[in-house]
Coordinates of C-alpha atoms in Angstrom, one line a residue:
T1 CA 71.4 77.5 138.1
P2 CA 69.3 78.9 140.7
G3 CA 67.6 76.5 143.0
H4 CA 64.7 78.1 143.9
E5 CA 61.3 76.6 142.6
Q6 CA 60.8 79.6 140.1
Y7 CA 64.2 79.0 138.4
T8 CA 63.2 75.2 137.7
R9 CA 63.1 76.1 134.2
N10 CA 67.0 77.6 134.4
M11 CA 67.7 73.9 135.5
A12 CA 66.0 72.4 132.7
T13 CA 67.8 74.0 130.1
G14 CA 71.5 73.8 131.9
A15 CA 71.1 70.3 132.1
S16 CA 70.0 69.6 128.3
T17 CA 73.8 70.3 127.5
A18 CA 75.4 68.9 130.6
D19 CA 77.3 65.7 131.1
V20 CA 77.6 66.0 135.1
A21 CA 75.5 67.9 137.5
I22 CA 76.6 69.1 141.1
L23 CA 73.8 69.2 143.4
L24 CA 74.5 71.5 146.3
V25 CA 72.9 70.7 149.5
D26 CA 72.8 73.0 152.7
A27 CA 74.3 70.4 155.6
R28 CA 72.0 72.3 158.4
T29 CA 68.7 71.5 155.8
G30 CA 69.6 68.3 154.2
L31 CA 67.5 67.4 151.3
L32 CA 64.8 70.0 150.0
P33 CA 62.1 69.4 147.6
Q34 CA 64.4 71.2 145.1
T35 CA 66.9 68.6 145.4
C36 CA 64.6 66.0 144.4
R37 CA 63.1 68.0 141.5
H38 CA 66.7 68.8 140.3
S39 CA 67.7 65.0 140.6
F40 CA 64.4 64.1 138.3
I41 CA 65.3 66.9 135.7
V42 CA 68.9 66.1 135.3
N43 CA 68.1 62.0 135.0
M44 CA 65.0 63.1 132.5
L45 CA 67.3 65.0 130.4
G46 CA 70.3 62.0 130.3
V47 CA 72.6 63.3 133.4
K48 CA 73.5 60.0 134.8
N49 CA 76.4 61.0 136.5
I50 CA 75.6 63.5 139.9
C51 CA 78.1 64.8 142.4
L52 CA 76.0 65.8 145.3
A53 CA 77.9 68.5 147.7
I54 CA 77.1 68.3 151.1
N55 CA 78.0 72.1 151.8
K56 CA 78.7 74.2 154.9
M57 CA 79.8 71.0 157.1
D58 CA 81.9 74.0 158.8
L59 CA 78.9 75.0 160.4
L60 CA 78.2 71.8 162.1
D61 CA 81.8 71.3 163.2
Y62 CA 82.2 68.7 160.3
N63 CA 80.0 66.1 161.8
E64 CA 80.3 62.8 160.0
E65 CA 77.0 61.4 161.1
K66 CA 75.2 64.4 159.7
F67 CA 77.2 63.9 156.3
L68 CA 76.2 60.3 156.4
S69 CA 72.3 60.9 157.0
I70 CA 72.0 63.1 154.2
Q71 CA 74.0 60.5 151.8
R72 CA 71.6 57.6 153.2
E73 CA 68.4 59.8 152.5
Y74 CA 69.4 60.8 148.7
E75 CA 70.5 57.1 148.2
S76 CA 67.0 56.1 149.1
Y77 CA 65.2 58.9 146.9
T78 CA 67.6 58.0 143.8
K79 CA 66.1 54.7 143.9
I80 CA 63.2 55.6 141.9
L81 CA 65.3 57.3 139.4
S82 CA 67.5 55.0 136.7
E83 CA 71.0 54.3 136.5
L84 CA 72.4 57.4 138.4
K85 CA 76.1 57.6 139.4
V86 CA 76.5 59.7 142.6
I87 CA 79.3 60.7 144.5
T88 CA 78.7 62.6 147.8
I89 CA 81.1 64.8 148.7
P90 CA 81.5 66.7 152.2
I91 CA 82.7 70.6 151.4
S92 CA 82.9 73.9 152.8
A93 CA 82.9 76.4 149.9
L94 CA 83.8 79.1 152.3
H95 CA 87.1 77.9 153.4
G96 CA 87.8 75.5 150.5
D97 CA 87.6 72.1 152.2
G98 CA 86.5 69.4 149.8
V99 CA 86.4 71.9 147.0
T100 CA 90.0 71.4 145.2
K101 CA 92.0 69.4 148.1
L102 CA 91.0 67.5 151.5
S103 CA 91.9 68.8 154.8
K104 CA 91.9 67.3 158.1
K105 CA 88.7 68.8 158.8
I106 CA 87.4 66.0 157.4
A107 CA 89.9 63.5 158.1
W108 CA 86.7 60.8 158.2
Y109 CA 85.9 61.1 154.4
S110 CA 88.5 59.7 152.0
G111 CA 86.9 59.9 148.6
P112 CA 87.4 62.6 145.8
T113 CA 87.3 66.2 145.9
I114 CA 84.8 68.2 143.9
L115 CA 87.7 69.0 141.3
N116 CA 88.9 65.3 141.3
C117 CA 85.2 64.3 140.7
L118 CA 85.3 66.4 137.4
E119 CA 88.8 65.6 136.2
T120 CA 88.3 61.8 136.2
V121 CA 84.4 61.3 135.6
N122 CA 83.9 58.8 132.8
I123 CA 81.5 60.6 130.3
T124 CA 82.9 60.0 126.9
N125 CA 82.7 56.1 126.5
V126 CA 78.6 56.4 126.5
L127 CA 78.7 58.9 123.3
L128 CA 81.2 56.9 121.8
K129 CA 79.7 53.6 122.0
Q130 CA 76.4 54.8 120.2
P131 CA 76.2 55.0 116.4
P132 CA 77.1 58.0 114.5
R133 CA 74.5 61.6 114.0
F134 CA 75.7 64.1 112.8
P135 CA 73.1 67.0 112.5
I136 CA 74.0 69.4 109.9
Q137 CA 74.3 73.4 111.1
W138 CA 75.7 75.2 108.3
I139 CA 76.6 74.5 104.3
N140 CA 80.4 75.7 104.1
R141 CA 81.1 77.4 101.1
P142 CA 84.3 79.5 101.3
N143 CA 84.9 79.1 97.4
P144 CA 82.8 78.2 94.1
N145 CA 85.8 74.4 95.1
F146 CA 84.5 73.5 98.2
R147 CA 81.6 72.2 99.6
G148 CA 81.4 71.2 103.2
F149 CA 79.0 70.4 105.6
S150 CA 79.7 71.9 109.6
G151 CA 78.3 71.2 112.7
L152 CA 79.0 69.3 116.2
L153 CA 79.3 65.2 115.6
Q154 CA 76.9 64.3 118.5
S155 CA 77.7 60.3 119.0
G156 CA 80.1 57.6 117.7
S157 CA 82.7 58.3 115.3
I158 CA 83.2 58.6 111.5
S159 CA 86.5 58.1 109.5
V160 CA 87.1 59.0 105.8
G161 CA 85.9 56.2 103.4
D162 CA 82.6 55.6 105.9
D163 CA 79.5 54.8 104.0
V164 CA 76.6 56.9 105.0
T165 CA 73.4 58.0 104.5
V166 CA 71.6 61.6 104.5
F167 CA 68.5 61.7 106.9
P168 CA 65.4 62.0 105.7
S169 CA 66.2 62.0 102.1
L170 CA 68.0 58.5 102.2
E171 CA 70.6 59.3 99.9
K172 CA 74.0 57.2 99.7
T173 CA 77.3 59.0 100.1
K174 CA 80.7 58.4 101.3
I175 CA 83.0 60.9 103.5
S176 CA 85.6 62.2 101.3
E177 CA 87.3 64.6 103.8
I178 CA 87.1 65.5 107.5
Y179 CA 88.2 69.0 108.9
E180 CA 88.9 69.8 112.3
P181 CA 89.8 73.5 113.8
N182 CA 93.5 72.8 113.3
G183 CA 93.0 71.1 109.7
K184 CA 92.4 67.8 108.1
V185 CA 92.3 64.7 110.0
Q186 CA 91.5 61.1 108.7
A187 CA 89.0 60.0 111.8
T188 CA 87.1 62.2 114.4
Q189 CA 84.6 61.1 117.3
A190 CA 81.7 62.7 119.1
G191 CA 81.9 66.0 120.9
K192 CA 83.9 67.7 118.1
S193 CA 82.9 70.5 115.8
I194 CA 83.9 69.3 112.2
T195 CA 83.3 69.7 108.6
I196 CA 83.3 67.0 106.3
T197 CA 83.0 66.8 102.4
L198 CA 81.3 63.8 100.8
Y199 CA 81.7 61.8 97.4
P200 CA 79.2 61.5 95.7
E201 CA 78.0 65.1 96.4
V202 CA 74.5 65.1 97.3
D203 CA 71.8 67.8 98.2
I204 CA 72.1 68.6 102.2
S205 CA 70.4 71.3 103.9
R206 CA 70.8 72.6 107.2
G207 CA 68.6 70.5 109.4
D208 CA 69.3 67.5 107.6
M209 CA 71.0 64.5 109.8
I210 CA 74.1 62.4 108.4
A211 CA 74.4 58.6 109.9
G212 CA 76.2 55.7 109.7
N213 CA 74.7 52.7 107.4
I214 CA 74.7 50.6 110.6
N215 CA 72.1 51.2 113.3
P216 CA 70.6 54.2 111.3
P217 CA 68.0 56.5 112.8
H218 CA 64.4 55.5 112.3
L219 CA 62.3 57.5 109.9
A220 CA 58.8 58.6 111.5
D221 CA 56.3 61.0 111.5
K222 CA 54.9 59.7 115.2
L223 CA 56.9 59.5 118.3
A224 CA 56.8 59.4 122.2
A225 CA 58.4 61.7 124.8
H226 CA 58.7 62.9 128.3
I227 CA 58.5 66.9 127.7
V228 CA 59.6 69.0 130.4
W229 CA 57.1 71.6 130.3
M230 CA 58.0 75.4 131.5
D231 CA 54.9 77.5 130.3
R232 CA 52.5 78.7 132.8
T233 CA 49.8 77.8 129.8
D234 CA 49.0 74.0 129.9
L235 CA 50.1 72.1 126.7
L236 CA 47.0 70.9 125.2
P237 CA 46.4 67.8 123.1
E238 CA 45.2 68.5 119.6
R239 CA 47.1 71.8 119.5
T240 CA 49.7 72.5 116.8
Y241 CA 53.3 73.3 118.2
D242 CA 56.8 74.0 116.9
I243 CA 58.8 71.1 117.5
R244 CA 62.9 71.5 117.2
F245 CA 65.3 68.4 116.6
A246 CA 69.3 68.7 117.0
T247 CA 69.1 71.9 113.9
S248 CA 65.8 71.1 112.3
Q249 CA 62.4 72.5 113.1
T250 CA 58.8 71.7 111.9
R251 CA 55.3 71.5 112.7
A252 CA 53.9 68.9 115.0
Q253 CA 50.5 67.8 116.9
I254 CA 50.2 66.9 120.1
I255 CA 47.9 63.4 120.1

């Protein structure tokens, strides 16, 4: 997403579906206000893995001290943010140094390349450790004899036979079948787009959520949230807004 201040909203929407952020810094200018702003946004939206790519090292003759200076400055800034895992990499996008492979020009650097960082970063375990949450996107009825519930499993893992609860109706049921794109499976995990069937069948609509009976979600009519507000018009207390959560949408008042 573009780095200019006018495109901050693009950064927010991009980060909302990301697992890793690559922040590109010009080695000649070092950290800019948008570098800090982007770091704050990705942290706020739950992205904890950051690859700080110090670009255009070729224009500084691959100066190690300049690289370390930017690295120290960024580490000092991120102390105000929570639980960020930062890997700083010197690169020259023009010549490919540090992007897919290292070169003798940065012999003083022994860490990963950009590609290696992306291929080895650990992101799935965080989702798998969380309780299962399955927002319903679509009621799947290819014929009168089949009624499935489709969507993306957002967190956790599920298996055939698991006891589950439908929210917000609090109906209890069991998982009867699980279908992935290649066919029926006994179990699946977060990040998979799936269709499940239930026994006994219960009334479910788009916007409902299926969750496990252990650590179920908390039902409430009030919530607290940090918001990335991108409109030129201020957000105002006592005004009613549309609010969307996963696949559901309703009206809410800011208090």
